[in-house]
Tab-separated table of C-alpha atoms in Angstrom:
chain	number	residue	atom	x	y	z
A	1	UNK	CA	147.288	55.549	224.274
A	2	UNK	CA	147.685	52.759	226.876
A	3	UNK	CA	147.894	49.142	225.750
A	4	UNK	CA	144.727	47.127	225.201
A	5	UNK	CA	145.680	44.581	227.870
A	6	UNK	CA	146.033	47.370	230.451
A	7	UNK	CA	142.693	48.995	229.653
A	8	UNK	CA	140.576	45.893	229.013
A	9	UNK	CA	141.178	43.413	231.835
A	10	UNK	CA	138.304	40.896	232.024
A	11	UNK	CA	139.033	40.229	235.706
A	12	UNK	CA	138.519	43.937	236.455
A	13	UNK	CA	136.335	45.243	233.622
A	14	UNK	CA	135.777	48.718	235.067
A	15	UNK	CA	139.281	49.111	236.464
A	16	UNK	CA	140.960	52.380	237.356
A	17	UNK	CA	142.921	52.049	234.110
A	18	UNK	CA	139.703	51.671	232.103
A	19	UNK	CA	138.093	54.641	233.847
A	20	UNK	CA	141.158	56.806	233.254
A	21	UNK	CA	141.202	55.865	229.573
A	22	UNK	CA	137.519	56.749	229.147
A	23	UNK	CA	137.960	59.970	231.105
A	24	UNK	CA	140.876	60.953	228.875
A	25	UNK	CA	138.795	60.416	225.729
A	26	UNK	CA	135.905	62.458	227.176
A	27	UNK	CA	138.188	65.269	228.308
A	28	UNK	CA	139.889	65.394	224.903
A	29	UNK	CA	136.517	65.629	223.170
A	30	UNK	CA	135.319	68.455	225.425
A	31	UNK	CA	138.611	70.270	224.883
A	32	UNK	CA	138.112	69.989	221.119
A	33	UNK	CA	134.889	71.953	221.516
A	34	UNK	CA	136.745	75.022	222.846
A	35	UNK	CA	137.531	76.507	219.404
A	36	UNK	CA	133.899	75.873	218.431
A	37	UNK	CA	132.456	77.681	221.445
A	38	UNK	CA	134.993	80.463	221.988
A	39	UNK	CA	134.231	82.442	218.796
A	40	UNK	CA	130.575	82.601	219.840
A	41	UNK	CA	131.373	84.371	223.094
A	42	UNK	CA	133.488	84.185	226.233
A	43	UNK	CA	130.317	83.505	228.221
A	44	UNK	CA	130.304	79.942	226.895
A	45	UNK	CA	133.510	79.116	228.749
A	46	UNK	CA	131.384	78.584	231.867
A	47	UNK	CA	129.162	76.137	229.984
A	48	UNK	CA	132.138	74.115	228.795
A	49	UNK	CA	133.617	74.117	232.301
A	50	UNK	CA	130.362	72.804	233.764
A	51	UNK	CA	130.238	70.082	231.126
A	52	UNK	CA	133.843	69.087	231.770
A	53	UNK	CA	133.341	68.898	235.540
A	54	UNK	CA	130.127	66.919	235.227
A	55	UNK	CA	131.841	64.435	232.891
A	56	UNK	CA	134.893	64.073	235.131
A	57	UNK	CA	134.261	60.938	237.140
A	58	UNK	CA	131.371	58.571	237.663
A	59	UNK	CA	131.230	54.804	237.615
A	60	UNK	CA	131.814	54.518	233.825
A	61	UNK	CA	129.518	51.495	233.756
A	62	UNK	CA	127.824	52.403	230.486
A	63	UNK	CA	131.121	52.708	228.595
A	64	UNK	CA	132.214	49.459	230.231
A	65	UNK	CA	129.128	47.584	229.033
A	66	UNK	CA	129.681	48.953	225.521
A	67	UNK	CA	133.372	48.025	225.440
A	68	UNK	CA	132.854	44.565	226.866
A	69	UNK	CA	129.880	43.975	224.563
A	70	UNK	CA	132.381	44.407	221.738
A	71	UNK	CA	134.793	41.968	223.395
A	72	UNK	CA	131.989	39.473	224.019
A	73	UNK	CA	131.261	39.416	220.291
A	74	UNK	CA	134.694	39.903	218.727
A	75	UNK	CA	137.408	39.597	221.367
A	76	UNK	CA	139.640	42.429	222.470
A	77	UNK	CA	140.392	44.981	219.723
A	78	UNK	CA	143.701	45.452	217.976
A	79	UNK	CA	145.909	48.169	219.448
A	80	UNK	CA	145.034	50.572	216.634
A	81	UNK	CA	141.314	50.001	217.193
A	82	UNK	CA	141.207	50.784	220.903
A	83	UNK	CA	140.752	54.552	220.520
A	84	UNK	CA	137.714	54.221	218.276
A	85	UNK	CA	136.117	51.699	220.634
A	86	UNK	CA	136.748	53.905	223.672
A	87	UNK	CA	135.304	56.974	221.952
A	88	UNK	CA	132.189	55.045	220.957
A	89	UNK	CA	131.864	53.695	224.488
A	90	UNK	CA	132.491	57.116	226.057
A	91	UNK	CA	129.620	58.607	224.053
A	92	UNK	CA	127.219	56.742	226.333
A	93	UNK	CA	128.464	58.698	229.327
A	94	UNK	CA	127.788	61.994	227.559
A	95	UNK	CA	124.210	60.847	227.077
A	96	UNK	CA	124.126	59.795	230.723
A	97	UNK	CA	125.380	63.218	231.802
A	98	UNK	CA	122.616	64.893	229.817
A	99	UNK	CA	120.044	62.720	231.578
A	100	UNK	CA	121.497	63.620	234.985
A	101	UNK	CA	121.291	67.354	234.243
A	102	UNK	CA	117.678	67.102	233.093
A	103	UNK	CA	116.826	64.722	235.948
A	104	UNK	CA	118.080	67.182	238.539
A	105	UNK	CA	115.924	69.927	237.043
A	106	UNK	CA	112.816	67.745	237.085
A	107	UNK	CA	113.501	66.475	240.610
A	108	UNK	CA	114.618	69.889	241.952
A	109	UNK	CA	117.791	68.204	243.237
A	110	UNK	CA	120.359	70.579	244.673
A	111	UNK	CA	123.449	68.342	244.591
A	112	UNK	CA	125.073	66.046	242.038
A	113	UNK	CA	128.275	64.118	242.816
A	114	UNK	CA	129.044	66.332	245.784
A	115	UNK	CA	128.742	69.583	243.773
A	116	UNK	CA	125.803	71.933	243.223
A	117	UNK	CA	123.551	70.590	240.463
A	118	UNK	CA	123.846	72.336	237.080
A	119	UNK	CA	120.665	74.373	237.478
A	120	UNK	CA	121.879	75.630	240.860
A	121	UNK	CA	125.225	76.626	239.313
A	122	UNK	CA	123.478	78.567	236.541
A	123	UNK	CA	121.238	80.181	239.154
A	124	UNK	CA	124.316	81.237	241.149
A	125	UNK	CA	125.892	82.626	237.972
A	126	UNK	CA	122.773	84.736	237.396
A	127	UNK	CA	122.674	86.014	240.975
A	128	UNK	CA	126.381	86.815	241.189
A	129	UNK	CA	126.226	88.813	237.945
A	130	UNK	CA	123.186	90.785	239.103
A	131	UNK	CA	121.214	89.992	235.947
A	132	UNK	CA	117.531	90.761	235.554
A	133	UNK	CA	114.792	88.216	235.856
A	134	UNK	CA	114.152	85.115	237.934
A	135	UNK	CA	117.331	83.401	239.137
A	136	UNK	CA	115.858	79.892	239.575
A	137	UNK	CA	114.158	80.151	236.182
A	138	UNK	CA	117.439	81.144	234.572
A	139	UNK	CA	119.108	78.221	236.290
A	140	UNK	CA	116.574	75.725	234.993
A	141	UNK	CA	116.756	77.123	231.474
A	142	UNK	CA	120.552	77.001	231.474
A	143	UNK	CA	120.572	73.404	232.690
A	144	UNK	CA	118.056	72.321	230.056
A	145	UNK	CA	120.299	73.793	227.374
A	146	UNK	CA	123.410	72.170	228.867
A	147	UNK	CA	121.620	68.816	228.881
A	148	UNK	CA	120.579	69.319	225.260
A	149	UNK	CA	124.160	70.186	224.327
A	150	UNK	CA	125.431	67.001	225.979
A	151	UNK	CA	122.931	64.921	223.980
A	152	UNK	CA	124.238	66.457	220.763
A	153	UNK	CA	127.835	65.960	221.862
A	154	UNK	CA	127.068	62.322	222.600
A	155	UNK	CA	125.904	61.827	219.011
A	156	UNK	CA	128.894	63.779	217.711
A	157	UNK	CA	131.434	61.737	219.677
A	158	UNK	CA	129.954	58.489	218.406
A	159	UNK	CA	129.946	59.797	214.844
A	160	UNK	CA	133.552	60.968	215.089
A	161	UNK	CA	134.848	57.850	216.853
A	162	UNK	CA	136.471	56.475	213.726
A	163	UNK	CA	134.427	53.282	213.534
A	164	UNK	CA	134.224	51.440	210.246
A	165	UNK	CA	131.102	52.456	208.334
A	166	UNK	CA	129.499	49.017	208.564
A	167	UNK	CA	130.168	48.845	212.328
A	168	UNK	CA	128.602	52.260	212.899
A	169	UNK	CA	125.584	51.342	210.785
A	170	UNK	CA	125.035	48.206	212.873
A	171	UNK	CA	125.181	50.126	216.151
A	172	UNK	CA	123.268	53.265	215.172
A	173	UNK	CA	119.697	51.860	215.297
A	174	UNK	CA	120.332	50.550	218.810
A	175	UNK	CA	121.661	53.918	219.967
A	176	UNK	CA	118.736	55.741	218.335
A	177	UNK	CA	116.285	53.414	220.058
A	178	UNK	CA	118.022	53.956	223.388
A	179	UNK	CA	117.687	57.741	223.168
A	180	UNK	CA	113.965	57.382	222.534
A	181	UNK	CA	113.541	54.811	225.315
A	182	UNK	CA	115.265	56.827	228.024
A	183	UNK	CA	113.372	60.010	227.107
A	184	UNK	CA	109.985	58.312	227.000
A	185	UNK	CA	110.850	56.326	230.123
A	186	UNK	CA	111.517	59.626	231.879
A	187	UNK	CA	108.068	60.871	230.869
A	188	UNK	CA	106.467	57.660	232.146
A	189	UNK	CA	108.331	58.233	235.410
A	190	UNK	CA	106.903	61.766	235.607
A	191	UNK	CA	103.411	60.329	235.322
A	192	UNK	CA	104.062	57.861	238.133
A	193	UNK	CA	105.546	60.557	240.389
A	194	UNK	CA	102.370	62.603	239.949
A	195	UNK	CA	100.160	59.863	241.428
A	196	UNK	CA	98.847	60.330	244.982
A	197	UNK	CA	99.928	57.341	247.080
A	198	UNK	CA	96.356	56.431	247.971
A	199	UNK	CA	95.402	56.279	244.287
A	200	UNK	CA	98.603	54.533	243.188
A	201	UNK	CA	98.238	51.947	245.969
A	202	UNK	CA	94.490	51.507	246.449
A	203	UNK	CA	92.891	49.248	249.037
A	204	UNK	CA	91.001	46.301	247.588
A	205	UNK	CA	89.046	44.057	249.950
A	206	UNK	CA	90.837	45.550	252.935
A	207	UNK	CA	94.359	45.095	251.554
A	208	UNK	CA	96.682	47.374	249.621
A	209	UNK	CA	96.806	46.294	245.979
A	210	UNK	CA	100.395	46.413	244.717
A	211	UNK	CA	99.773	45.267	241.170
A	212	UNK	CA	99.407	48.615	239.400
A	213	UNK	CA	102.242	50.246	241.348
A	214	UNK	CA	104.737	47.441	240.730
A	215	UNK	CA	103.764	47.236	237.055
A	216	UNK	CA	104.420	50.984	236.780
A	217	UNK	CA	107.790	50.617	238.514
A	218	UNK	CA	108.813	47.718	236.255
A	219	UNK	CA	107.853	49.600	233.099
A	220	UNK	CA	109.665	52.787	234.098
A	221	UNK	CA	112.715	50.890	235.339
A	222	UNK	CA	113.030	48.919	232.119
A	223	UNK	CA	112.863	51.897	229.778
A	224	UNK	CA	114.375	54.680	231.885
A	225	UNK	CA	117.191	52.655	233.407
A	226	UNK	CA	117.763	49.065	232.271
A	227	UNK	CA	117.771	49.739	228.542
A	228	UNK	CA	120.051	52.773	228.616
A	229	UNK	CA	122.312	51.627	231.442
A	230	UNK	CA	122.988	48.052	230.370
A	231	UNK	CA	121.043	46.630	227.434
A	232	UNK	CA	121.621	49.161	224.644
A	233	UNK	CA	125.270	50.033	225.445
A	234	UNK	CA	126.002	46.311	225.629
A	235	UNK	CA	124.173	45.545	222.392
A	236	UNK	CA	125.691	48.531	220.591
A	237	UNK	CA	129.190	47.436	221.534
A	238	UNK	CA	128.430	43.899	220.403
A	239	UNK	CA	126.962	45.206	217.141
A	240	UNK	CA	130.165	47.149	216.495
A	241	UNK	CA	131.934	43.815	216.967
A	242	UNK	CA	129.698	42.088	214.410
A	243	UNK	CA	127.170	40.333	216.689
A	244	UNK	CA	124.226	38.619	215.009
A	245	UNK	CA	120.597	38.959	216.114
A	246	UNK	CA	120.718	35.819	218.262
A	247	UNK	CA	123.622	37.158	220.309
A	248	UNK	CA	121.933	40.552	220.671
A	249	UNK	CA	118.857	38.764	222.041
A	250	UNK	CA	120.918	36.778	224.554
A	251	UNK	CA	122.699	39.929	225.692
A	252	UNK	CA	119.315	41.574	226.245
A	253	UNK	CA	118.273	38.570	228.351
A	254	UNK	CA	121.368	39.194	230.486
A	255	UNK	CA	121.129	42.978	230.487
A	256	UNK	CA	117.447	43.570	231.214
A	257	UNK	CA	117.268	41.909	234.652
A	258	UNK	CA	120.692	43.278	235.516
A	259	UNK	CA	119.604	46.806	234.577
A	260	UNK	CA	116.516	46.461	236.751
A	261	UNK	CA	118.654	45.245	239.650
A	262	UNK	CA	120.980	48.208	239.092
A	263	UNK	CA	118.060	50.636	239.430
A	264	UNK	CA	116.684	48.896	242.511
A	265	UNK	CA	120.114	49.227	244.112
A	266	UNK	CA	120.007	52.944	243.214
A	267	UNK	CA	116.590	53.167	244.861
A	268	UNK	CA	117.914	51.625	248.093
A	269	UNK	CA	120.879	54.003	248.033
A	270	UNK	CA	118.450	56.884	247.527
A	271	UNK	CA	116.941	56.003	250.902
A	272	UNK	CA	119.903	54.654	252.885
A	273	UNK	CA	123.035	55.778	250.995
A	274	UNK	CA	125.937	57.510	252.715
A	275	UNK	CA	126.167	61.090	251.359
A	276	UNK	CA	129.969	60.966	251.607
A	277	UNK	CA	129.919	58.060	249.140
A	278	UNK	CA	126.886	58.786	246.929
A	279	UNK	CA	127.497	62.544	246.618
A	280	UNK	CA	123.818	63.237	247.335
A	281	UNK	CA	122.025	64.168	250.585
A	282	UNK	CA	120.791	61.333	252.802
A	283	UNK	CA	117.235	60.295	252.012
A	284	UNK	CA	117.089	62.427	248.876
A	285	UNK	CA	114.565	60.110	247.194
A	286	UNK	CA	112.295	60.434	250.233
A	287	UNK	CA	112.508	64.223	250.076
A	288	UNK	CA	111.717	64.128	246.351
A	289	UNK	CA	108.793	61.736	246.906
A	290	UNK	CA	110.022	59.090	244.480
A	291	UNK	CA	107.455	56.379	243.704
A	292	UNK	CA	109.710	53.325	243.842
A	293	UNK	CA	109.324	49.644	244.614
A	294	UNK	CA	110.633	50.390	248.119
A	295	UNK	CA	107.872	52.914	248.752
A	296	UNK	CA	105.214	50.607	247.294
A	297	UNK	CA	106.254	47.668	249.471
A	298	UNK	CA	106.584	49.852	252.573
A	299	UNK	CA	103.110	51.312	252.065
A	300	UNK	CA	101.583	47.870	251.545
A	301	UNK	CA	103.360	46.199	254.465
A	302	UNK	CA	102.981	48.833	257.182
A	303	UNK	CA	99.906	49.655	259.287
A	304	UNK	CA	97.533	52.602	259.018
A	305	UNK	CA	99.817	54.793	261.109
A	306	UNK	CA	102.760	53.954	258.872
A	307	UNK	CA	100.749	54.719	255.757
A	308	UNK	CA	99.728	58.028	257.271
A	309	UNK	CA	103.366	58.817	257.960
A	310	UNK	CA	104.310	58.066	254.350
A	311	UNK	CA	101.514	60.245	253.004
A	312	UNK	CA	102.492	63.089	255.355
A	313	UNK	CA	106.278	63.045	254.913
A	314	UNK	CA	107.104	61.510	251.532
A	315	UNK	CA	107.836	64.288	249.045
A	316	UNK	CA	108.265	67.043	251.648
A	317	UNK	CA	111.066	69.228	250.187
A	318	UNK	CA	111.869	70.471	253.712
A	319	UNK	CA	112.171	66.968	255.175
A	320	UNK	CA	114.894	67.106	257.805
A	321	UNK	CA	117.128	64.436	259.349
A	322	UNK	CA	114.485	63.373	261.895
A	323	UNK	CA	111.861	62.866	259.196
A	324	UNK	CA	114.328	60.985	257.000
A	325	UNK	CA	115.213	58.734	259.942
A	326	UNK	CA	111.526	58.001	260.655
A	327	UNK	CA	110.882	56.995	257.051
A	328	UNK	CA	114.077	54.916	256.926
A	329	UNK	CA	112.949	53.046	260.035
A	330	UNK	CA	109.514	52.442	258.500
A	331	UNK	CA	111.091	51.033	255.328
A	332	UNK	CA	113.295	48.715	257.369
A	333	UNK	CA	110.715	47.568	259.915
A	334	UNK	CA	108.038	46.944	257.277
A	335	UNK	CA	110.294	44.483	255.458
A	336	UNK	CA	110.295	46.608	252.293
A	337	UNK	CA	114.087	46.911	252.173
A	338	UNK	CA	114.506	43.150	252.560
A	339	UNK	CA	111.910	42.537	249.828
A	340	UNK	CA	113.768	44.787	247.395
A	341	UNK	CA	117.095	43.144	248.295
A	342	UNK	CA	115.552	39.779	247.482
A	343	UNK	CA	114.286	41.125	244.148
A	344	UNK	CA	117.780	42.426	243.342
A	345	UNK	CA	119.319	39.039	244.083
A	346	UNK	CA	116.749	37.193	241.962
A	347	UNK	CA	117.316	39.551	239.016
A	348	UNK	CA	121.096	39.196	239.405
A	349	UNK	CA	120.829	35.402	239.290
A	350	UNK	CA	118.515	35.593	236.261
A	351	UNK	CA	121.071	37.758	234.501
A	352	UNK	CA	123.950	35.373	235.146
A	353	UNK	CA	121.865	32.390	234.047
A	354	UNK	CA	121.156	34.109	230.727
A	355	UNK	CA	124.847	34.864	230.283
A	356	UNK	CA	125.722	31.188	230.634
A	357	UNK	CA	123.658	30.339	227.557
A	358	UNK	CA	125.088	33.158	225.405
A	359	UNK	CA	127.705	32.337	222.780
A	360	UNK	CA	130.313	34.915	223.767
A	361	UNK	CA	134.087	34.921	224.028
A	362	UNK	CA	135.622	33.589	227.245
A	363	UNK	CA	137.047	36.976	228.155
A	364	UNK	CA	133.692	38.598	227.429
A	365	UNK	CA	131.891	36.145	229.709
A	366	UNK	CA	134.377	36.720	232.522
A	367	UNK	CA	134.049	40.475	232.216
A	368	UNK	CA	130.249	40.458	232.060
A	369	UNK	CA	130.098	38.329	235.214
A	370	UNK	CA	132.297	40.864	236.982
A	371	UNK	CA	130.248	43.772	235.607
A	372	UNK	CA	127.107	42.209	237.063
A	373	UNK	CA	128.762	42.400	240.480
A	374	UNK	CA	129.877	46.000	239.860
A	375	UNK	CA	126.328	46.994	238.887
A	376	UNK	CA	124.607	45.421	241.876
A	377	UNK	CA	127.055	45.103	244.762
A	378	UNK	CA	127.977	48.752	245.261
A	379	UNK	CA	127.673	51.619	247.711
A	380	UNK	CA	127.268	54.474	245.182
């Protein structure tokens, strides 16, 4: 186990050393599942391999918010307490991995972190083995089960982390709430994605009315992303450290706008991100027809021809590079990208202002400032 000072550096709160430490705890947990799975059948080795590969890497922001929430409330842990804190923090990335697997099924995404998405890997397994039945259906079913397994493993890792009973009891309601919020937020997102653009963004008195669309985006973003990316991991870590209700409220005031800014940055990357960096195809959100703040602003700010282009091309699963480029240009020229950038900056500033009024440790404040930058100023 590395030293606390090497893993938890407030000047670099999601350092390579921190990421390696979290990755080691995750890998050790997945390895401990081998003797559980192997007696059931050799076929499950492929499932464990997929889980291990999916969990290998990522930004590790959720574990970072959990770990630094603890530090914000209680200071850095003793050397013999670091392992328990890292396991508890790492459990949030198992939950995140489950959400990614299910997300890719719902969005019909082919790629995740530069590799075939889980449902495509299960589909390939089916086809290579020459099994009966529908390959894509088998792939979706396998991915749903893998995602479910990762949810259960997330709960197991937290339960086995070695936290003191009172610390675990303080954190558990926040974690339980988070699981409900992200699942229900995903359903709310499904409802939004099912809306025709012309109904979601109706014309009122000759102008596109943004109010319903932006309210939908805010609600989905808060519950599907902000709460489970920033707010609840941060609060759970602080609760493990003994935070009172007032501190939990102040951390939510910091985390909610930051989590929304994080998602808006994801939305911009979903339109303009470099596939070599993001690990997903260029313009993937356009191909999937995501109803985001970017799309809402672009639709409202463009002319009739631009709106017709959005209706015709947004959500086309066969959208090629030329179509992606046309929609990217529309988003830029309409001012939608600049509007979302301005919203990100305002939310970032709101988050930092809330942090200044929170009674947290000095090292916690330094780390949370740096984490705000890591969440918002990124290319993947």
